[in-house]
Coordinates of C-alpha atoms in Angstrom, one line a residue:
X23 CA -12.8 30.8 9.2
X24 CA -16.0 31.2 7.1
X25 CA -16.8 29.1 4.0
X26 CA -19.0 30.3 1.3
X27 CA -19.7 29.7 -2.3
X28 CA -22.2 28.3 -4.9
X29 CA -22.2 26.0 -7.8
X30 CA -18.8 24.3 -8.2
X31 CA -16.7 27.0 -6.6
X32 CA -16.3 28.2 -3.1
X33 CA -14.1 30.5 -1.1
X34 CA -12.9 30.7 2.5
X35 CA -12.4 33.7 4.6
X36 CA -9.2 33.3 6.5
X37 CA -8.0 36.4 8.4
X38 CA -10.3 38.5 6.3
X39 CA -8.9 37.3 2.9
X40 CA -10.9 35.4 0.4
X41 CA -9.2 32.3 -0.8
X42 CA -10.4 29.6 -3.3
X43 CA -10.6 26.2 -1.7
X44 CA -11.2 22.6 -2.6
X45 CA -13.2 20.4 -0.3
X46 CA -12.9 16.7 0.3
X47 CA -14.9 14.1 2.1
X48 CA -13.0 14.5 5.3
X49 CA -13.5 16.1 8.7
X50 CA -10.6 17.8 10.4
X51 CA -8.9 19.9 12.9
X52 CA -8.9 23.7 13.4
X53 CA -6.2 25.4 11.4
X54 CA -2.7 25.0 12.7
X55 CA -1.3 28.3 11.6
X56 CA -2.9 31.7 11.7
X57 CA -2.7 31.9 7.9
X58 CA -4.1 28.6 6.7
X59 CA -4.1 24.9 7.4
X60 CA -3.6 21.7 5.5
X61 CA -6.1 19.4 4.0
X62 CA -6.2 15.6 3.6
X63 CA -7.6 14.8 0.1
X64 CA -10.1 12.1 -0.6
X65 CA -9.2 10.4 -3.8
X66 CA -12.7 9.3 -4.6
X67 CA -16.1 10.4 -3.4
X68 CA -18.7 7.6 -3.0
X69 CA -21.5 7.4 -5.5
X70 CA -23.9 4.9 -3.9
X71 CA -25.4 6.3 -0.8
X72 CA -23.1 9.2 -1.4
X73 CA -22.0 11.9 1.1
X74 CA -23.5 14.5 -1.2
X75 CA -26.9 13.1 -0.7
X76 CA -26.8 11.4 2.7
X77 CA -24.1 13.0 4.7
X78 CA -23.0 16.4 5.8
X79 CA -19.4 16.9 4.7
X80 CA -17.1 18.7 7.1
X81 CA -14.0 20.7 6.4
X82 CA -12.3 23.0 8.8
X83 CA -9.0 22.6 6.8
X84 CA -8.5 24.6 3.7
X85 CA -5.7 25.1 1.2
X86 CA -4.9 28.6 0.0
X87 CA -4.2 27.4 -3.6
X88 CA -6.1 25.4 -6.2
X89 CA -5.7 24.4 -9.8
X90 CA -7.8 25.9 -12.6
X91 CA -10.7 23.8 -13.5
X92 CA -10.9 21.9 -10.3
X93 CA -14.4 21.1 -9.1
X94 CA -15.6 21.9 -5.6
X95 CA -18.1 20.4 -3.3
X96 CA -20.0 22.7 -1.1
X97 CA -19.6 21.6 2.4
X98 CA -21.6 22.7 5.4
X99 CA -19.2 23.1 8.2
X100 CA -20.8 21.9 11.4
X101 CA -19.8 20.3 14.7
X102 CA -22.2 17.8 16.1
X103 CA -19.7 16.3 18.5
X104 CA -21.2 14.8 21.6
X105 CA -21.9 17.3 24.3
X106 CA -21.0 16.4 27.8
X107 CA -23.4 16.6 30.7
X108 CA -22.9 17.4 34.4
X109 CA -25.9 15.4 35.5
X110 CA -25.3 12.9 38.3
X111 CA -26.9 9.6 38.9
X112 CA -30.3 9.5 40.6
X113 CA -32.7 6.8 41.7
X114 CA -34.8 5.5 38.8
X115 CA -38.5 5.9 39.1
X116 CA -40.6 2.7 39.2
X117 CA -42.2 1.8 35.9
X118 CA -42.2 -1.0 33.4
X119 CA -39.4 0.6 31.4
X120 CA -36.9 2.7 33.2
X121 CA -34.4 5.4 32.4
X122 CA -31.6 6.4 34.8
X123 CA -31.1 10.1 34.5
X124 CA -27.3 9.7 34.4
X125 CA -27.7 7.8 31.2
X126 CA -29.0 9.8 28.3
X127 CA -31.2 7.7 26.1
X128 CA -30.2 4.5 27.8
X129 CA -33.4 2.4 28.2
X130 CA -33.5 -0.9 30.1
X131 CA -36.1 -3.3 31.5
X132 CA -36.4 -4.0 35.2
X133 CA -39.0 -5.0 37.7
X134 CA -42.3 -3.2 38.1
X135 CA -41.3 -1.8 41.5
X136 CA -38.1 -0.1 40.3
X137 CA -35.7 -2.0 42.5
X138 CA -33.7 -3.2 39.5
X139 CA -31.7 -0.2 38.2
X140 CA -28.8 0.2 35.8
X141 CA -25.4 0.6 37.3
X142 CA -23.9 4.1 37.4
X143 CA -20.9 5.9 38.9
X144 CA -21.0 6.6 42.6
X145 CA -21.5 10.1 43.9
X146 CA -18.8 11.2 46.2
X147 CA -18.9 13.7 49.0
X148 CA -15.2 13.1 50.0
X149 CA -12.6 14.0 47.4
X150 CA -10.2 11.4 48.8
X151 CA -12.7 8.7 48.2
X152 CA -13.3 10.0 44.7
X153 CA -9.5 9.9 44.0
X154 CA -9.3 6.3 45.2
X155 CA -12.1 5.2 43.0
X156 CA -10.7 6.9 39.9
X157 CA -7.2 5.6 40.5
X158 CA -8.6 2.1 40.7
X159 CA -10.3 2.5 37.4
X160 CA -7.1 4.0 35.9
X161 CA -5.1 1.0 37.0
X162 CA -7.7 -1.4 35.7
X163 CA -7.6 0.4 32.3
X164 CA -3.9 -0.5 31.9
X165 CA -4.8 -4.1 32.5
X166 CA -7.5 -3.9 29.9
X167 CA -5.0 -2.4 27.4
X168 CA -2.6 -5.3 28.1
X169 CA -5.3 -7.8 27.4
X170 CA -6.2 -6.0 24.2
X171 CA -2.6 -6.2 23.0
X172 CA -2.0 -2.4 23.1
X173 CA 1.4 -2.7 24.9
X174 CA 4.6 -2.2 23.0
X175 CA 7.8 -1.6 25.0
X176 CA 7.6 1.7 26.9
X177 CA 5.2 3.3 24.4
X178 CA 1.7 4.1 25.6
X179 CA 0.2 6.0 28.5
X180 CA -3.1 6.8 30.1
X181 CA -3.6 9.9 32.3
X182 CA -6.2 11.0 34.8
X183 CA -6.8 14.5 36.1
X184 CA -6.5 14.5 39.9
X185 CA -9.9 15.4 41.4
X186 CA -8.3 17.2 44.4
X187 CA -5.7 19.2 42.4
X188 CA -7.1 19.6 38.8
X189 CA -3.8 20.9 37.5
X190 CA -2.1 17.6 38.5
X191 CA -2.6 14.3 36.8
X192 CA -1.9 10.6 37.4
X193 CA -0.1 8.5 34.8
X194 CA 1.8 5.2 34.5
X195 CA 5.5 5.0 35.3
X196 CA 8.1 4.5 32.6
X197 CA 9.0 0.9 31.8
X198 CA 6.2 -0.8 33.8
X199 CA 4.3 -3.3 31.7
X200 CA 0.5 -2.5 31.5
X201 CA -0.3 -6.0 32.8
X202 CA 1.6 -5.4 36.0
X203 CA 0.3 -1.9 36.9
X204 CA -1.4 -1.5 40.3
X205 CA -2.9 1.6 42.0
X206 CA 0.3 1.9 44.0
X207 CA 2.4 2.2 40.8
X208 CA 0.5 5.3 39.6
X209 CA 2.6 8.5 39.5
X210 CA 1.3 12.0 40.3
X211 CA 2.8 14.9 38.4
X212 CA 2.2 18.6 38.4
X213 CA 1.8 21.0 35.5
X214 CA 5.6 21.4 35.2
X215 CA 6.2 17.6 35.0
X216 CA 7.6 17.2 38.6
X217 CA 6.9 13.9 40.2
X218 CA 5.0 14.6 43.4
X219 CA 5.3 12.7 46.7
X220 CA 1.6 11.7 46.9
X221 CA 2.2 9.0 44.2
X222 CA 4.7 6.4 43.2
X223 CA 8.3 7.7 43.1
X224 CA 9.1 6.6 39.6
X225 CA 10.1 8.4 36.4
X226 CA 7.5 9.0 33.7
X227 CA 7.7 9.1 29.9
X228 CA 8.8 12.5 28.6
X229 CA 6.6 12.5 25.5
X230 CA 3.7 11.3 27.6
X231 CA 3.9 14.5 29.7
X232 CA 4.3 16.6 26.6
X233 CA 1.0 15.3 25.2
X234 CA -1.1 14.8 28.3
X235 CA -0.2 18.0 30.0
X236 CA -1.3 20.0 27.0
X237 CA -4.6 18.1 26.6
X238 CA -5.5 18.5 30.2
X239 CA -4.7 22.2 30.0
X240 CA -6.6 22.8 26.7
X241 CA -9.7 20.7 27.6
X242 CA -10.9 21.2 31.2
X243 CA -14.0 19.3 30.3
X244 CA -11.9 16.1 29.8
X245 CA -10.4 14.3 32.7
X246 CA -8.6 11.4 31.1
X247 CA -6.6 10.7 27.9
X248 CA -5.3 7.4 26.4
X249 CA -2.5 6.9 23.9
X250 CA -1.0 3.6 22.7
X251 CA 0.6 2.2 19.6
X252 CA -2.2 -0.3 18.8
X253 CA -1.6 -2.3 15.6
X254 CA -4.8 -1.3 13.8
X255 CA -4.7 2.3 15.0
X256 CA -1.2 2.9 13.7
X257 CA -1.9 1.1 10.4
X258 CA -5.0 3.3 9.8
X259 CA -3.1 6.5 10.9
X260 CA -0.9 6.1 7.8
X261 CA -3.7 7.4 5.6
X262 CA -4.3 10.6 7.6
X263 CA -8.1 10.1 7.3
X264 CA -11.1 9.8 9.5
X265 CA -13.4 6.8 9.7
X266 CA -16.2 6.4 7.2
X267 CA -19.6 6.0 8.5
X268 CA -20.2 2.5 7.3
X269 CA -21.4 0.6 10.3
X270 CA -23.1 1.2 13.6
X271 CA -20.1 1.1 15.9
X272 CA -18.3 3.8 13.8
X273 CA -21.2 6.2 14.7
X274 CA -19.7 6.6 18.2
X275 CA -17.2 8.8 16.4
X276 CA -19.6 10.6 14.1
X277 CA -18.4 14.2 14.0
X278 CA -16.3 13.4 17.1
X279 CA -13.0 12.3 15.6
X280 CA -10.3 14.7 14.5
X281 CA -7.1 14.0 12.5
X282 CA -3.7 15.6 13.2
X283 CA -2.4 15.7 9.6
X284 CA 1.4 15.8 10.2
X285 CA 4.1 13.8 11.8
X286 CA 6.9 15.6 13.5
X287 CA 8.8 12.7 15.1
X288 CA 8.6 11.7 18.7
X289 CA 6.7 14.2 20.7
X290 CA 9.5 15.8 22.8
X291 CA 8.2 19.3 23.3
X292 CA 5.1 20.8 24.9
X293 CA 4.7 22.9 21.7
X294 CA 4.0 19.7 19.7
X295 CA 1.8 18.5 22.5
X296 CA -0.2 21.7 22.3
X297 CA -0.7 21.3 18.6
X298 CA -2.1 17.8 19.2
X299 CA -4.4 19.2 21.8
X300 CA -5.5 21.9 19.4
X301 CA -6.3 19.2 16.9
X302 CA -9.0 18.0 19.3
X303 CA -10.7 21.3 19.0
X304 CA -13.3 22.3 21.6
X305 CA -15.5 19.2 21.5
X306 CA -13.8 16.2 19.9
X307 CA -12.9 13.3 22.2
X308 CA -10.6 11.4 19.8
X309 CA -7.9 12.2 17.3
X310 CA -6.0 10.2 14.7
X311 CA -2.3 11.1 14.8
X312 CA -1.0 10.7 11.2
X313 CA 1.8 8.1 10.9
X314 CA 1.7 7.6 14.7
X315 CA -1.5 6.2 16.2
X316 CA -4.4 7.7 18.1
X317 CA -5.6 9.4 21.3
X318 CA -9.0 9.1 23.0
X319 CA -10.3 11.2 25.8
X320 CA -13.2 11.3 28.2
X321 CA -14.9 12.8 31.2
X322 CA -13.9 9.5 33.0
X323 CA -11.0 7.2 32.4
X324 CA -13.6 4.5 31.7
X325 CA -15.0 6.5 28.8
X326 CA -11.5 7.3 27.4
X327 CA -10.4 3.7 27.7
X328 CA -13.5 2.2 26.1
X329 CA -13.3 4.7 23.2
X330 CA -9.7 3.6 22.6
X331 CA -10.8 0.0 22.4
X332 CA -13.7 0.9 20.1
X333 CA -11.6 3.1 17.9
X334 CA -8.9 0.5 17.3
X335 CA -11.6 -2.0 16.3
X336 CA -13.2 0.5 14.0
X337 CA -9.8 1.1 12.4
X338 CA -9.5 -2.6 11.8
X339 CA -13.0 -2.8 10.3
X340 CA -12.3 0.2 8.1
X341 CA -9.1 -1.4 6.7
X342 CA -11.0 -4.6 6.0
X343 CA -13.9 -2.8 4.3
X344 CA -11.4 -0.8 2.1
X345 CA -9.8 -4.1 1.1
X346 CA -13.1 -5.7 0.3
X347 CA -14.3 -2.7 -1.7
X348 CA -11.5 -3.4 -4.2
X349 CA -13.5 -6.5 -5.3
X350 CA -15.8 -6.0 -8.3
X351 CA -19.4 -5.4 -7.3
X352 CA -18.5 -4.7 -3.6
X353 CA -19.6 -1.1 -3.2
X354 CA -19.7 0.6 0.2
X355 CA -23.1 1.7 1.5
X356 CA -22.9 4.7 3.7
X357 CA -25.1 5.5 6.7
X358 CA -27.4 8.5 6.2
X359 CA -26.9 11.7 8.2
X360 CA -30.1 11.6 10.1
X361 CA -29.5 8.0 11.3
X362 CA -25.8 8.8 12.1
X363 CA -26.7 11.8 14.2
X364 CA -29.4 9.9 16.1
X365 CA -27.3 6.8 16.7
X366 CA -24.3 9.0 17.9
X367 CA -26.5 10.7 20.4
X368 CA -27.8 7.4 21.7
X369 CA -24.6 5.3 21.6
X370 CA -21.8 7.7 21.7
X371 CA -22.5 9.8 24.8
X372 CA -20.2 9.8 27.9
X373 CA -22.6 7.8 30.0
X374 CA -22.8 5.0 27.5
X375 CA -19.0 4.9 27.2
X376 CA -18.6 4.7 31.0
X377 CA -21.1 1.8 31.1
X378 CA -19.5 0.0 28.2
X379 CA -16.2 -0.1 30.0
X380 CA -17.6 -1.8 33.2
X381 CA -17.5 -5.4 31.9
X382 CA -13.8 -4.9 31.1
X383 CA -13.2 -3.5 34.6
X384 CA -15.0 -6.4 36.2
X385 CA -13.0 -8.9 34.2
X386 CA -9.5 -7.6 35.2
X387 CA -10.4 -7.1 38.8
X388 CA -11.8 -10.6 39.1
X389 CA -8.7 -12.0 37.5
X390 CA -6.4 -10.1 39.8
X391 CA -7.9 -8.1 42.7
X392 CA -4.4 -6.9 43.4
X393 CA -4.7 -4.3 40.7
X394 CA -6.7 -2.2 43.2
X395 CA -3.9 -2.2 45.7

């Protein structure tokens, strides 16, 4: 799809046809149908620190119809989503200020001889050792979700691509509380949804397979995905909108958050799972599911889990900011594009997200070392 135009009008080229479009201050998913996709309108554009002046606007969703006299904002379509890296940890060089090559733009202070280095994931030469390590972090992620209050009945699941058989993935069993999950409880399933003998012999959630199998198939660059019905996530999902770039923590999701603008009931088919996976596009790690909740993904389960914690808190902050903005004289101040891009690169990359999860991991393992069994 190409977007062009000047002045107050613009057109989109969808399948070779020129269509008038109206743009909104939202960022969204690739079109769902081959003909056109849906849009989520923004009822009011900011005036102070406005998107027109300080932000790029993004629209990959267009409507094939419009009303006479409607105004249009020209939007530069772009995708500045965080790119992933295949670099591995290496020993930091001795200097006053050091930078571990695994961590892009992560600066820390250590000793002058370089003995104090930042923690980073281990490098494995044995796939069985790698599997064990990743399963331990997956089990710990469920404990973290329980402490964060993300549990609700049998809803919610986290999956991890198996490092030995990439078409298979590990996931939580149905009807096991997050706070009780151990490594030995994790279930291994293949691409058809069959429970395999290498893992726990328990059933899994059908909608979980429908969603996670399609994400793992569509995005080989991602190895983990999280979904839960967190309170703030599902409240914010009712609006079918992305986050506004109002505060530093939201910048982790700058140009890296999609919205799936429909609700088709409980996800019971792989076709619906495929549409959700399509909403992520080729680069986004997180997606708001309208009227449902949210999904976060990552190269590691640590990254995906921390992004979920962070996104739920951002949804909470957005709701609070929206409520406060209704008060006279309380106008939102939006972060500028240049600052947003720079901060996202520094604070939103996969390495930073892995590191940010480690305190949570340490906490749950110290409280109950049995999680690793």
